[in-house]
Tab-separated table of C-alpha atoms in Angstrom:
chain	number	residue	atom	x	y	z
E	1009	MET	CA	-33.484	82.615	159.597
E	1010	VAL	CA	-29.921	82.860	158.358
E	1011	TYR	CA	-27.370	80.066	158.740
E	1012	HIS	CA	-23.619	80.347	158.087
E	1013	LEU	CA	-21.300	77.370	157.703
E	1014	ASN	CA	-18.166	76.161	155.979
E	1015	ALA	CA	-18.557	73.529	153.259
E	1016	PHE	CA	-16.648	70.248	153.036
E	1017	GLY	CA	-12.887	70.704	153.028
E	1018	ASN	CA	-13.312	74.359	154.012
E	1019	ARG	CA	-13.509	75.242	150.301
E	1020	MET	CA	-16.465	77.599	150.632
E	1021	TYR	CA	-18.261	79.829	153.044
E	1022	VAL	CA	-22.001	79.150	152.857
E	1023	THR	CA	-24.934	81.366	153.812
E	1024	MET	CA	-28.419	79.810	153.770
E	1025	LEU	CA	-31.622	81.812	154.083
E	1026	HIS	CA	-35.059	80.543	155.055
E	1027	PHE	CA	-37.928	83.015	154.950
E	1028	GLY	CA	-40.489	80.728	156.598
E	1029	HIS	CA	-41.744	80.874	160.162
E	1030	SER	CA	-39.017	80.994	162.768
E	1031	MET	CA	-41.217	79.516	165.468
E	1032	VAL	CA	-43.343	76.423	165.059
E	1033	GLY	CA	-46.562	76.085	167.006
E	1034	PRO	CA	-49.031	73.192	167.115
E	1035	GLN	CA	-51.031	74.588	164.177
E	1036	GLN	CA	-48.057	75.579	162.012
E	1037	SER	CA	-45.985	73.588	159.599
E	1038	VAL	CA	-42.640	74.832	158.374
E	1039	SER	CA	-40.976	73.795	155.175
E	1040	ALA	CA	-37.496	72.393	155.611
E	1041	ALA	CA	-36.478	73.897	152.281
E	1042	VAL	CA	-33.879	76.635	152.031
E	1043	ASP	CA	-35.150	79.675	150.133
E	1044	SER	CA	-31.807	81.078	149.073
E	1045	LEU	CA	-28.180	80.014	149.164
E	1046	MET	CA	-25.026	82.085	148.747
E	1047	LEU	CA	-21.605	80.459	148.393
E	1048	MET	CA	-18.266	82.231	148.507
E	1049	PRO	CA	-15.455	79.939	147.298
E	1050	ASN	CA	-12.229	80.463	149.225
E	1051	GLY	CA	-9.999	79.482	146.330
E	1052	TYR	CA	-9.619	79.355	142.605
E	1053	TRP	CA	-12.456	76.915	141.734
E	1054	THR	CA	-14.112	76.827	138.311
E	1055	VAL	CA	-17.864	76.659	137.838
E	1056	PHE	CA	-17.451	73.075	136.672
E	1057	GLN	CA	-15.466	72.126	139.813
E	1058	ILE	CA	-18.080	73.738	142.059
E	1059	LEU	CA	-20.884	71.873	140.293
E	1060	ASN	CA	-18.995	68.597	140.761
E	1061	ASP	CA	-18.226	69.374	144.427
E	1062	GLN	CA	-21.860	70.100	145.245
E	1063	PRO	CA	-23.980	67.148	144.049
E	1064	GLU	CA	-27.089	68.908	145.345
E	1065	PHE	CA	-26.740	71.317	142.423
E	1066	GLY	CA	-27.178	68.330	140.108
E	1067	ALA	CA	-30.649	67.769	141.505
E	1068	LEU	CA	-31.638	71.200	140.190
E	1069	CYS	CA	-30.475	70.261	136.692
E	1070	VAL	CA	-31.461	66.601	136.591
E	1071	THR	CA	-33.318	67.128	133.291
E	1072	ASN	CA	-30.649	69.512	131.902
E	1073	CYS	CA	-30.031	73.156	132.569
E	1074	ASP	CA	-29.572	75.859	130.001
E	1075	VAL	CA	-26.186	77.534	130.451
E	1076	ILE	CA	-26.908	81.224	129.953
E	1077	ARG	CA	-24.303	83.966	129.685
E	1078	THR	CA	-25.663	87.205	131.140
E	1079	THR	CA	-24.327	90.703	130.569
E	1080	ASP	CA	-25.341	93.731	132.614
E	1081	SER	CA	-25.444	97.348	131.434
E	1082	ALA	CA	-21.822	97.895	132.572
E	1083	GLY	CA	-20.621	94.917	130.504
E	1084	LYS	CA	-20.035	92.543	133.436
E	1085	VAL	CA	-20.537	88.913	132.388
E	1086	ALA	CA	-21.964	86.192	134.649
E	1087	LEU	CA	-23.285	82.662	134.182
E	1088	LEU	CA	-26.779	81.389	134.921
E	1089	LEU	CA	-27.868	77.737	135.031
E	1090	LYS	CA	-31.619	77.424	134.584
E	1091	PRO	CA	-33.589	74.174	134.310
E	1092	GLU	CA	-34.833	73.797	130.732
E	1093	THR	CA	-38.384	73.119	131.912
E	1094	SER	CA	-38.466	75.734	134.651
E	1095	LYS	CA	-41.409	77.319	136.380
E	1096	PRO	CA	-41.199	80.716	138.142
E	1097	ASP	CA	-40.632	78.996	141.499
E	1098	ALA	CA	-37.861	76.768	140.112
E	1099	ALA	CA	-34.379	77.210	141.576
E	1100	ILE	CA	-31.553	78.578	139.419
E	1101	ILE	CA	-27.791	78.801	139.998
E	1102	TYR	CA	-26.027	82.100	139.313
E	1103	PHE	CA	-22.222	82.415	139.123
E	1104	GLU	CA	-20.887	85.932	139.459
E	1105	GLY	CA	-17.412	87.456	139.410
E	1106	ASP	CA	-16.077	90.152	141.693
E	1107	SER	CA	-15.986	93.546	140.030
E	1108	ALA	CA	-13.599	94.879	142.668
E	1109	GLY	CA	-11.315	91.846	142.582
E	1110	ARG	CA	-8.612	90.431	140.386
E	1111	ILE	CA	-8.944	90.814	136.615
E	1112	ASP	CA	-9.309	87.046	136.082
E	1113	ARG	CA	-12.288	86.959	138.453
E	1114	LYS	CA	-14.264	89.919	137.151
E	1115	SER	CA	-16.379	87.903	134.720
E	1116	VAL	CA	-17.685	84.354	134.578
E	1117	ALA	CA	-18.358	83.564	130.923
E	1118	SER	CA	-18.264	79.741	130.817
E	1119	LEU	CA	-18.142	76.578	132.928
E	1120	GLN	CA	-14.361	77.091	133.072
E	1121	GLY	CA	-14.793	80.562	134.614
E	1122	VAL	CA	-13.880	81.229	138.251
E	1123	PRO	CA	-16.722	82.803	140.239
E	1124	GLN	CA	-16.346	84.847	143.389
E	1125	TRP	CA	-20.014	84.335	144.346
E	1126	VAL	CA	-22.505	81.538	143.693
E	1127	TYR	CA	-26.210	82.050	144.369
E	1128	VAL	CA	-29.114	79.613	144.345
E	1129	PHE	CA	-32.596	81.123	144.465
E	1130	ARG	CA	-35.966	81.176	142.700
E	1131	LEU	CA	-36.146	82.102	139.033
E	1132	SER	CA	-38.907	84.639	139.757
E	1133	ASP	CA	-36.678	86.400	142.325
E	1134	PHE	CA	-33.772	86.436	139.877
E	1135	ASP	CA	-35.909	87.873	137.064
E	1136	SER	CA	-37.387	90.574	139.303
E	1137	HIS	CA	-33.926	91.768	140.413
E	1138	HIS	CA	-32.135	91.353	137.075
E	1139	ALA	CA	-34.699	92.386	134.466
E	1140	ASP	CA	-32.111	94.480	132.587
E	1141	LEU	CA	-29.657	91.643	131.880
E	1142	ARG	CA	-28.929	90.532	128.339
E	1143	LYS	CA	-29.146	86.726	128.201
E	1144	GLU	CA	-27.595	84.335	125.679
E	1145	VAL	CA	-27.988	80.551	125.858
E	1146	ILE	CA	-24.494	79.124	125.228
E	1147	GLY	CA	-25.142	75.444	125.947
E	1148	THR	CA	-26.624	72.931	128.344
E	1149	TRP	CA	-25.331	71.159	131.427
E	1150	SER	CA	-26.481	67.835	132.767
E	1151	PRO	CA	-24.926	66.301	135.868
E	1152	GLU	CA	-23.904	62.751	136.436
E	1153	ILE	CA	-25.677	62.315	139.731
E	1154	LYS	CA	-23.876	59.894	142.034
E	1155	PRO	CA	-25.306	58.687	145.333
E	1156	HIS	CA	-23.652	59.930	148.521
E	1157	GLN	CA	-21.333	57.340	150.019
């Protein structure tokens, strides 16, 4: 199932994917979890602003996330947030620029970078699709989780 929606304040376009059963019968149970999430900010928002706007991301990094700068074979730089104590099924957050877009949005090299795309999916899926990336840990990020009001 694929769901599309606009986030609070119309700041992002959100696509959520769930790969579980689409129909539930008496003998089936379906997880309410989303398998993958893709965000497309509609403005000039930094990684740090996006993390602060989406408190759910903090739950993924409650025990700290490594901030990893990735570089592909063409030299494009992106940012990966991975829980320090992650398992293959752990969720990661990947901030990517737009190679066809404006020069200031081509790469996302730090928390102050401006991504064109934000993805949340399993570490094992990320590793299987991006095995050729060079990865460099450049710091850690830990959220200040605040309850919803």
